[in-house]
PDB file of C-alpha atoms in Angstrom:
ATOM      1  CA  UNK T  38      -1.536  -3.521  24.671  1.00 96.00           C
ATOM      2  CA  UNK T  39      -4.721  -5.277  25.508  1.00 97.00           C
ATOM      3  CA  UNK T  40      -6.592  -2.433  25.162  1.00 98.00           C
ATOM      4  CA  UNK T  41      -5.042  -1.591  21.633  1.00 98.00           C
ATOM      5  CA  UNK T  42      -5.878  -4.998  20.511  1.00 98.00           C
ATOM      6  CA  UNK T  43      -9.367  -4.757  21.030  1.00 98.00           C
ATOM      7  CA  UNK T  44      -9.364  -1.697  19.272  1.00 98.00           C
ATOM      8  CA  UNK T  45      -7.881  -2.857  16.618  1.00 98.00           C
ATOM      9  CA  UNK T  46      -9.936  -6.102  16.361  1.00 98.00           C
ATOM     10  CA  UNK T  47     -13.203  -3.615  15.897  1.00 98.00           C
ATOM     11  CA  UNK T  48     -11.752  -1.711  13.982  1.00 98.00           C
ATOM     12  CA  UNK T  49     -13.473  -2.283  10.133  1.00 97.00           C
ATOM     13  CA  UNK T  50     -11.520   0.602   8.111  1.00 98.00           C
ATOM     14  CA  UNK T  51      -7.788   1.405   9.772  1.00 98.00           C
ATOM     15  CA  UNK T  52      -5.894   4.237   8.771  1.00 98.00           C
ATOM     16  CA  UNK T  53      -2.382   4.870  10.189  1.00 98.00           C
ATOM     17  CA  UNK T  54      -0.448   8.060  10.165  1.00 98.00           C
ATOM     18  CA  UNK T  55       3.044   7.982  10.910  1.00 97.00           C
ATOM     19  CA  UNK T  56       6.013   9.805  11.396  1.00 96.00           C
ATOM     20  CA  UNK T  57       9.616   9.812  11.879  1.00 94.00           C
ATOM     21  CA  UNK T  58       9.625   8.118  15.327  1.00 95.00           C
ATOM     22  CA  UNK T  59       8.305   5.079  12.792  1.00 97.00           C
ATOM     23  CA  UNK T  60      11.441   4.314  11.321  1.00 97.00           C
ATOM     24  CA  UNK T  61      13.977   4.963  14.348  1.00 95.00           C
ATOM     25  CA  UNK T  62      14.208   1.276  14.621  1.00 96.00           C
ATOM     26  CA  UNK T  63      15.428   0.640  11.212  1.00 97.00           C
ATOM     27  CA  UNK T  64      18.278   3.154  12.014  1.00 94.00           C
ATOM     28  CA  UNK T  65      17.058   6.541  11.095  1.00 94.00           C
ATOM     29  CA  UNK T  66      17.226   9.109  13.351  1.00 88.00           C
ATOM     30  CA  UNK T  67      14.533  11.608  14.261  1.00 81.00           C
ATOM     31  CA  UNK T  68      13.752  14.444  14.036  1.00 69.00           C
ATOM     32  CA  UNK T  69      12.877  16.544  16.526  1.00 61.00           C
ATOM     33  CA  UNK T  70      14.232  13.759  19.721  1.00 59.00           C
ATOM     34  CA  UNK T  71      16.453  14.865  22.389  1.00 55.00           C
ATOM     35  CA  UNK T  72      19.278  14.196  19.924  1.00 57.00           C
ATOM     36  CA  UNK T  73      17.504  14.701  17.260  1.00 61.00           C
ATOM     37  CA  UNK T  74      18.631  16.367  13.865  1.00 68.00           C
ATOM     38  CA  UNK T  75      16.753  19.356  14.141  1.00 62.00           C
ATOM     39  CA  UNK T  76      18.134  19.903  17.463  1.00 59.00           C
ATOM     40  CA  UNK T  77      21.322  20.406  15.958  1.00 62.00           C
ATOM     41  CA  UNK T  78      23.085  23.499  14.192  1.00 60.00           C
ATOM     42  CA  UNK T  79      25.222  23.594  11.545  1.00 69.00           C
ATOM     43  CA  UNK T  80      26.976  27.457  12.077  1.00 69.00           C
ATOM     44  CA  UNK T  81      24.538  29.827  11.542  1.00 80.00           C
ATOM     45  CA  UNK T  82      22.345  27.447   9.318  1.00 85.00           C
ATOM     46  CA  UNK T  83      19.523  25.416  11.061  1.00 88.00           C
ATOM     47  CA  UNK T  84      18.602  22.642   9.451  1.00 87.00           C
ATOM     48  CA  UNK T  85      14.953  23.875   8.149  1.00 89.00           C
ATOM     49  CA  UNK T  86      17.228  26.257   6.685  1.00 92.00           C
ATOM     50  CA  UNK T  87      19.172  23.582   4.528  1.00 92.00           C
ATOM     51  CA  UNK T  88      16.340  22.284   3.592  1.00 94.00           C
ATOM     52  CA  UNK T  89      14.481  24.782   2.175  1.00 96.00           C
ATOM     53  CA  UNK T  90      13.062  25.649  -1.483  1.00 97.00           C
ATOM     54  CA  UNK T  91      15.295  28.893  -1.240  1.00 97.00           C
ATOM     55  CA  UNK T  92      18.237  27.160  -0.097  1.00 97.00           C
ATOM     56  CA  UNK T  93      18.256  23.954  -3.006  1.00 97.00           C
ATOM     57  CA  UNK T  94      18.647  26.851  -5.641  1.00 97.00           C
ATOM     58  CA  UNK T  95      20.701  29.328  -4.149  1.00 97.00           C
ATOM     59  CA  UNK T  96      22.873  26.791  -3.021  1.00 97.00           C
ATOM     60  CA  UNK T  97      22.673  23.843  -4.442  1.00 97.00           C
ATOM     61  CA  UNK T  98      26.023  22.268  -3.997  1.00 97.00           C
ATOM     62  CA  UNK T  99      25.659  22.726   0.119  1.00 96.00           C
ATOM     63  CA  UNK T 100      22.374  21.208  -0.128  1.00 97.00           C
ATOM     64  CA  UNK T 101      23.128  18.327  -1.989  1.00 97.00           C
ATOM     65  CA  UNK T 102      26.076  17.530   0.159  1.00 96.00           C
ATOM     66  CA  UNK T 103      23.849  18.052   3.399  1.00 95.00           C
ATOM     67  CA  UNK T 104      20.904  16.200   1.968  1.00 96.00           C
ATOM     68  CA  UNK T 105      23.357  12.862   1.168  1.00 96.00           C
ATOM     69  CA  UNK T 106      24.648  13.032   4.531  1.00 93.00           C
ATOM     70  CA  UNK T 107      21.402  13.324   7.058  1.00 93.00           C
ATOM     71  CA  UNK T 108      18.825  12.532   4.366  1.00 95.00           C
ATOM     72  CA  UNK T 109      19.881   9.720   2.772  1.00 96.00           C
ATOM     73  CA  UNK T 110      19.736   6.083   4.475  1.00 96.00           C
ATOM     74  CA  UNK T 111      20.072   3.273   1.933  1.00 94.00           C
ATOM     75  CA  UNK T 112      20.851   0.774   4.135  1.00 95.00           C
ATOM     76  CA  UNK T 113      17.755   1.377   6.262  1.00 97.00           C
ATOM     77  CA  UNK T 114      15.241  -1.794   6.205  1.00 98.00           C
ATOM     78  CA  UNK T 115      11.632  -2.072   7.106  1.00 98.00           C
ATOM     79  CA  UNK T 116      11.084  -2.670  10.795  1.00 98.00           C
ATOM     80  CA  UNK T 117       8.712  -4.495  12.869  1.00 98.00           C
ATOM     81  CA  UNK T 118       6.094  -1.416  12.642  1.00 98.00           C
ATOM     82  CA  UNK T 119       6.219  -1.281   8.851  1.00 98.00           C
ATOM     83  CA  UNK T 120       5.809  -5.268   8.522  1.00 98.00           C
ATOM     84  CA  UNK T 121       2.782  -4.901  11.203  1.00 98.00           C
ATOM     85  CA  UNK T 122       1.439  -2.517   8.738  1.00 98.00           C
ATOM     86  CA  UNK T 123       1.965  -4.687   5.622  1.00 98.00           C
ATOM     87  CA  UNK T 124       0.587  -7.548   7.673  1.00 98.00           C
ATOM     88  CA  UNK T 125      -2.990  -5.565   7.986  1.00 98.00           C
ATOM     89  CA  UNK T 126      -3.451  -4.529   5.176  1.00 98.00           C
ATOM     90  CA  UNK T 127      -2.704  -7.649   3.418  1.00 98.00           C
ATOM     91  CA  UNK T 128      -5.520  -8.504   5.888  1.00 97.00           C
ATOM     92  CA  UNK T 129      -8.034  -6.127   4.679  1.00 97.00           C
ATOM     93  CA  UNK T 130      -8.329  -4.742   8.093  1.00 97.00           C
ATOM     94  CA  UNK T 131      -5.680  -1.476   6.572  1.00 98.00           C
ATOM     95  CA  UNK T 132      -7.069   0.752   4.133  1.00 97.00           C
ATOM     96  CA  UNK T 133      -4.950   3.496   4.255  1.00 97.00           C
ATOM     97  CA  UNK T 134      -1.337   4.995   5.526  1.00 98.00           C
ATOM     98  CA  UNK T 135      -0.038   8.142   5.741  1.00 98.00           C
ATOM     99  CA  UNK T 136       3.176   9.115   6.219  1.00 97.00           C
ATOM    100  CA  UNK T 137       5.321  12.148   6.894  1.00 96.00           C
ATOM    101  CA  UNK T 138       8.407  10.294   6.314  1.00 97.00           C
ATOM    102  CA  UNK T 139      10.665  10.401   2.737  1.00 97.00           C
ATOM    103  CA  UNK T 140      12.269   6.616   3.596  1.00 97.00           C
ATOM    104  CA  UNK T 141      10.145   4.706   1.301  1.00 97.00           C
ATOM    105  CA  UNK T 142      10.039   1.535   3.986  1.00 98.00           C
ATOM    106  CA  UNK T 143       6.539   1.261   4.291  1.00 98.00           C
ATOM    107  CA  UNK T 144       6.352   0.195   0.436  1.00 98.00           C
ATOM    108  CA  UNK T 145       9.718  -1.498   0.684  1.00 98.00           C
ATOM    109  CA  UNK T 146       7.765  -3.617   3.301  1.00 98.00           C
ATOM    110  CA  UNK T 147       4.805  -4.435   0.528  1.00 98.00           C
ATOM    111  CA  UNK T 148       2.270  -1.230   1.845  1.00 98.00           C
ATOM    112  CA  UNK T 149       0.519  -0.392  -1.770  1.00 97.00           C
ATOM    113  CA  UNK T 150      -2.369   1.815   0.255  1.00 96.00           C
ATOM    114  CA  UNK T 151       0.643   4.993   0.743  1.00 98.00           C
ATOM    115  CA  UNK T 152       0.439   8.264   0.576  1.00 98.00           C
ATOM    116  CA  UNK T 153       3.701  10.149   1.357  1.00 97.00           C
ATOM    117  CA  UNK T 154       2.670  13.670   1.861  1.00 96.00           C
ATOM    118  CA  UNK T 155       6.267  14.825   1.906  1.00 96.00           C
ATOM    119  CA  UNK T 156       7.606  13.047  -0.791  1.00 97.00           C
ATOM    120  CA  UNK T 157      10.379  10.452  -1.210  1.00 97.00           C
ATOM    121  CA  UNK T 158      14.017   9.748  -1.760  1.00 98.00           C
ATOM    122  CA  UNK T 159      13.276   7.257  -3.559  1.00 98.00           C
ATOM    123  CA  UNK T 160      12.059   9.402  -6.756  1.00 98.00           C
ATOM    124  CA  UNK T 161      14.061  12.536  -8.457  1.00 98.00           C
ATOM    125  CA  UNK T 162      13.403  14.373 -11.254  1.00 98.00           C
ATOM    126  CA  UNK T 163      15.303  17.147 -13.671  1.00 98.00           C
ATOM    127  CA  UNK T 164      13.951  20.068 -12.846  1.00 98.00           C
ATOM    128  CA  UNK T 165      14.063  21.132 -16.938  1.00 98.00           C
ATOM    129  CA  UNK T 166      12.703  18.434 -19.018  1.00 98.00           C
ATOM    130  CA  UNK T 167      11.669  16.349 -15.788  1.00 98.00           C
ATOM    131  CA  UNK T 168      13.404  12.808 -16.830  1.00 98.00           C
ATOM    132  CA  UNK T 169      12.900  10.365 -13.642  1.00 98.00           C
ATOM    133  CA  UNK T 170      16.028   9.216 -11.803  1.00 98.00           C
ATOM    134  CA  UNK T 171      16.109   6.486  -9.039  1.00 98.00           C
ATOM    135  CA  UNK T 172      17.871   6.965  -5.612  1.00 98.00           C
ATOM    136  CA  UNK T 173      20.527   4.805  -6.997  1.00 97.00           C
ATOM    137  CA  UNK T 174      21.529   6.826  -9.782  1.00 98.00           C
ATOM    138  CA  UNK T 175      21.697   9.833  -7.114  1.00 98.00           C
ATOM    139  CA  UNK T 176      23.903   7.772  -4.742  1.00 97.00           C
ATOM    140  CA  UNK T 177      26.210   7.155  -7.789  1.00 97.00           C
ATOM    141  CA  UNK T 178      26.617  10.971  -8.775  1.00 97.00           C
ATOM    142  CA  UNK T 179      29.064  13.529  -6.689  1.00 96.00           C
ATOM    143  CA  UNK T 180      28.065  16.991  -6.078  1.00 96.00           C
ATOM    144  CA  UNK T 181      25.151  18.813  -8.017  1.00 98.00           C
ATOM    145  CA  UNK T 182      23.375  15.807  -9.807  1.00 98.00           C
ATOM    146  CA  UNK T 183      22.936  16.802 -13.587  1.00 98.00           C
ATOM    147  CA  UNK T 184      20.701  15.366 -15.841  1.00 98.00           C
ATOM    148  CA  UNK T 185      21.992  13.153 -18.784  1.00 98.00           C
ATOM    149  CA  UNK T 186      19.575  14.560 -21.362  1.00 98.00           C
ATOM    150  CA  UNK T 187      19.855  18.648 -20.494  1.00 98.00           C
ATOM    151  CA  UNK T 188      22.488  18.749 -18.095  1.00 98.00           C
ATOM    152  CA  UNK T 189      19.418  20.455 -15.760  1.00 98.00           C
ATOM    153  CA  UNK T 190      19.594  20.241 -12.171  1.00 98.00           C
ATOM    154  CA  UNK T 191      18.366  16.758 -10.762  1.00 98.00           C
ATOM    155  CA  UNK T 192      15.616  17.525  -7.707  1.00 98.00           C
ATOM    156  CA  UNK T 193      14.616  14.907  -5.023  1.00 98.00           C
ATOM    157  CA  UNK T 194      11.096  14.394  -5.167  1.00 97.00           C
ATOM    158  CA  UNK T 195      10.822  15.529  -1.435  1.00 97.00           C
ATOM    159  CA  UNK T 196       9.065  18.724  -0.371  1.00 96.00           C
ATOM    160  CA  UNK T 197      11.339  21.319   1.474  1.00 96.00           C
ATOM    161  CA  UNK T 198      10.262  24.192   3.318  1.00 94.00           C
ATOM    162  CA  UNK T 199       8.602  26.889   1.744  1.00 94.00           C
ATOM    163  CA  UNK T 200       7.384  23.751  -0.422  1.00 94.00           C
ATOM    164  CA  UNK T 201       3.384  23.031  -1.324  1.00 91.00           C
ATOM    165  CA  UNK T 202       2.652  19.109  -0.410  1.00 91.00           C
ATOM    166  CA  UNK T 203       1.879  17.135  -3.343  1.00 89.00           C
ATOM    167  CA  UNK T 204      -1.876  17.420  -4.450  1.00 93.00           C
ATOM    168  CA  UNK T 205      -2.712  14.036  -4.603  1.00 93.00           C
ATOM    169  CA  UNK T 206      -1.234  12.843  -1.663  1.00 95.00           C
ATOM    170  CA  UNK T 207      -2.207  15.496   1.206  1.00 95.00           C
ATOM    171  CA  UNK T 208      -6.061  14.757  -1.179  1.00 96.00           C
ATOM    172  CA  UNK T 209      -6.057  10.952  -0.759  1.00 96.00           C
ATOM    173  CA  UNK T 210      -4.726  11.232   3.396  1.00 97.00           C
ATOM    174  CA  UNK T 211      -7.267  13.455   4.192  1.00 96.00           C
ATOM    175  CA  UNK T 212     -10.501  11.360   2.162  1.00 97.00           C
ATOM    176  CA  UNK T 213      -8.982   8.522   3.913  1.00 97.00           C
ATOM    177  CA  UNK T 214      -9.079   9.737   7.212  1.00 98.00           C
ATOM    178  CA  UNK T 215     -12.370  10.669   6.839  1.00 98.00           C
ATOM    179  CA  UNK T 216     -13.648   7.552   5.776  1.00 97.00           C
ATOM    180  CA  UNK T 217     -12.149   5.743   8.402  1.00 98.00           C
ATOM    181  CA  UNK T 218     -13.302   4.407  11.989  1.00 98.00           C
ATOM    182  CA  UNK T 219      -9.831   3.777  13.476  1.00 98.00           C
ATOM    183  CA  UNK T 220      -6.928   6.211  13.595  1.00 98.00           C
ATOM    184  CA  UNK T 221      -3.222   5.135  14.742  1.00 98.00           C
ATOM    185  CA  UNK T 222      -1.048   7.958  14.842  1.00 98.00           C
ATOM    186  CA  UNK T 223       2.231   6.878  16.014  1.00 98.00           C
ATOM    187  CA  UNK T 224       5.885   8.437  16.120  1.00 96.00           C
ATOM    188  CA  UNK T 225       5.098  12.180  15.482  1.00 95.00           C
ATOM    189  CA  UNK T 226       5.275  15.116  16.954  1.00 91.00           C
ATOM    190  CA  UNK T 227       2.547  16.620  15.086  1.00 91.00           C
ATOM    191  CA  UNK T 228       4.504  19.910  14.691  1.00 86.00           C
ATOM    192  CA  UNK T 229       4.867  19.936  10.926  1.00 85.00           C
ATOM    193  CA  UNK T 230       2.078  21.993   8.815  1.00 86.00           C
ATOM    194  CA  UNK T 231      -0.075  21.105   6.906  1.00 86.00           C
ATOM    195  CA  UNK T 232       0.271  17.876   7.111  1.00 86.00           C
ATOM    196  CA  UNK T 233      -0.502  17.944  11.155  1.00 87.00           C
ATOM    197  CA  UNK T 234      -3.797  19.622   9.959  1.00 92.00           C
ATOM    198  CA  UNK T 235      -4.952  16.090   8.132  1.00 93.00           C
ATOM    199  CA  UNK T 236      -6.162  14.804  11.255  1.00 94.00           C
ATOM    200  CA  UNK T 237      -8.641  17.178  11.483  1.00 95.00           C
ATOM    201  CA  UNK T 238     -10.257  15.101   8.954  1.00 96.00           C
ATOM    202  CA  UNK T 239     -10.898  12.344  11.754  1.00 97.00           C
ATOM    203  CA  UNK T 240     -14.455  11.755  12.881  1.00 96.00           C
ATOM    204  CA  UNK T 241     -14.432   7.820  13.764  1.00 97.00           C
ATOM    205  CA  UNK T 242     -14.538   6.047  16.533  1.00 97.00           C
ATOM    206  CA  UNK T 243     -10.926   5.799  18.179  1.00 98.00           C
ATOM    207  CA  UNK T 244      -8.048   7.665  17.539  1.00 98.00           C
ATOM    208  CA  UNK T 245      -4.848   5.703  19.197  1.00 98.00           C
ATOM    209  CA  UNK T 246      -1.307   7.788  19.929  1.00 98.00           C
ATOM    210  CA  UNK T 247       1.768   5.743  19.696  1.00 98.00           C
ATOM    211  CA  UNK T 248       4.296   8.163  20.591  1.00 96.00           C
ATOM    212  CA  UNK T 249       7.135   8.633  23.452  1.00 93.00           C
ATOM    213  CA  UNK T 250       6.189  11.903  24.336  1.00 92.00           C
ATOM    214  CA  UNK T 251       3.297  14.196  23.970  1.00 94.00           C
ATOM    215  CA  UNK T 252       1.524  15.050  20.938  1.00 95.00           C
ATOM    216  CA  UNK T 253      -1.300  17.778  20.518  1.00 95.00           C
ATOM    217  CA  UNK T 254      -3.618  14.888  19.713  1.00 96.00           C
ATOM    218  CA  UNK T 255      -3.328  13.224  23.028  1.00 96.00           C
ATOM    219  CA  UNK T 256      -6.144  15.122  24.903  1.00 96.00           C
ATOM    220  CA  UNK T 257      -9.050  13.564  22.239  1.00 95.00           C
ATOM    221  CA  UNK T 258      -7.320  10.306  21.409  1.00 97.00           C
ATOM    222  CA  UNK T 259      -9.527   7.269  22.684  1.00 97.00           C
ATOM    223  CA  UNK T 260      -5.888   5.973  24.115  1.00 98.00           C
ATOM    224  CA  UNK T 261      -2.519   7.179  24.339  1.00 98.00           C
ATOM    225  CA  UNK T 262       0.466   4.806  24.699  1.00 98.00           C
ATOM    226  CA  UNK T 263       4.057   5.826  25.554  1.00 97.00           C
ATOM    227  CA  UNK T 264       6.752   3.463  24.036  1.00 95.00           C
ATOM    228  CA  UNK T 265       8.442   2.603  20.873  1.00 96.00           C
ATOM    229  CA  UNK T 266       6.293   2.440  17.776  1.00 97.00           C
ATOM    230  CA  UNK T 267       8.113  -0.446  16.393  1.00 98.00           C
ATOM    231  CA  UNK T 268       7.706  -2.676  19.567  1.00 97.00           C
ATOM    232  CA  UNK T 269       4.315  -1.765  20.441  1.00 98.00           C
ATOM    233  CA  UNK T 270       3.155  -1.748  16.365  1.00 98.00           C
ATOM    234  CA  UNK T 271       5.143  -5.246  16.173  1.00 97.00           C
ATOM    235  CA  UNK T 272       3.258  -6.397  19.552  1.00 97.00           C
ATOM    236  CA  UNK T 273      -0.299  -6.323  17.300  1.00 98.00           C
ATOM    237  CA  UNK T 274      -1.772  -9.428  16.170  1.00 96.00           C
ATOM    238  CA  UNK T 275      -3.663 -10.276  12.917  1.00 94.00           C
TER     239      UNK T 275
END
């Protein structure tokens, strides 16, 4: 921890990239854990399977009901990691976060500097005339959500598999990567393409892993720490 404060304290433009492992502490579960959700089968459907492009419109009503079971966490609120990360860049010592995850708790926490490379729950859309609906409106619907206009089919604004990122999100992580001298990545695995390929982008000073086990960025990273993200995140000071 001492060491990751002093790295911190030099740091003059900090970029975090996170991933599931981020929110555990607010209740979500990972991933790709030892228990994790991925690690699970449902019959002879994996989970990458449910939640693919192919699978949302050939079978919509088994997405939809798998998506508001694992997918959605309304009750989930920002933990000490995502109010560390508020706290800096409210600082000026933060200018930029990436994340992986769909939660929408690092803006819940008062982040403005996000870019959510795989989307969020938070934001859905009819697929035909493309009227926005909030998570709220989802949570109130039952089966396939229709819109109210066209009666079209009501997408989550999350990228499945088989899915392109969005443009301006995977564009604005990877310029601020670049640009930056410090690089926390904390609570991912790194196994997810492309958005594992952003840290490529990285040519700073000191690249930090927060993660419990090991990640592919471990053997350049200027320190590697083994723990929970929220505790060690909410052990920073400002």
């Amino acid at each position: 921890m001492q060491e990751l404060q002093r790295i911190v304290d030099r740091a003059k433009r900090l970029v975090f990239f996170g991933g599931a492992g981020v929110s555990t502490a607010s209740g979500i579960p990972d991933f790709r854990g030892g228990d994790g959700l991925y690690r699970q089968q449902f019959g002879e459907l994996t989970p990458e399977m449910m939640l693919s492009q192919s699978f949302f419109y050939l079978h919509p009503d088994a997405f939809f009901a798998f998506y508001r079971q694992y997918m959605l966490h309304p009750g989930a609120r920002p933990n000490a990691a995502h109010q560390k990360l508020a706290e800096l860049e409210r600082s000026g010592k933060l200018t930029g976060l990436v994340t992986q995850n769909i939660d929408g708790l690092h803006r819940m926490a008062g982040n403005r500097l996000v870019y959510e490379i795989h989307g969020t729950v938070h934001e859905n859309a009819c697929i035909d005339c493309g009227r926005p609906y909030s998570l709220e409106w989802l949570l109130g619907t039952q089966g396939v959500p229709r819109c109210e206009d066209c009666g079209g089919v009501v997408k989550p604004s999350v990228v499945l598999y088989g899915e392109a990122p969005d443009h301006y999100a995977m564009t604005g992580a990877c310029r601020e990567i670049s640009r930056c001298d410090t690089l926390i990545v904390a609570g991912t695995s790194l196994s997810v393409e492309p958005a594992a390929s952003c840290l490529e982008y990285f040519h700073g000073k000191a690249l930090v892993v927060i993660n419990r086990e090991e990640t592919p960025a471990d053997v350049r990273a200027s320190l590697v720490v083994r723990g929970d993200v929220a505790e060690v995140m909410g052990g920073i000071r400002v």
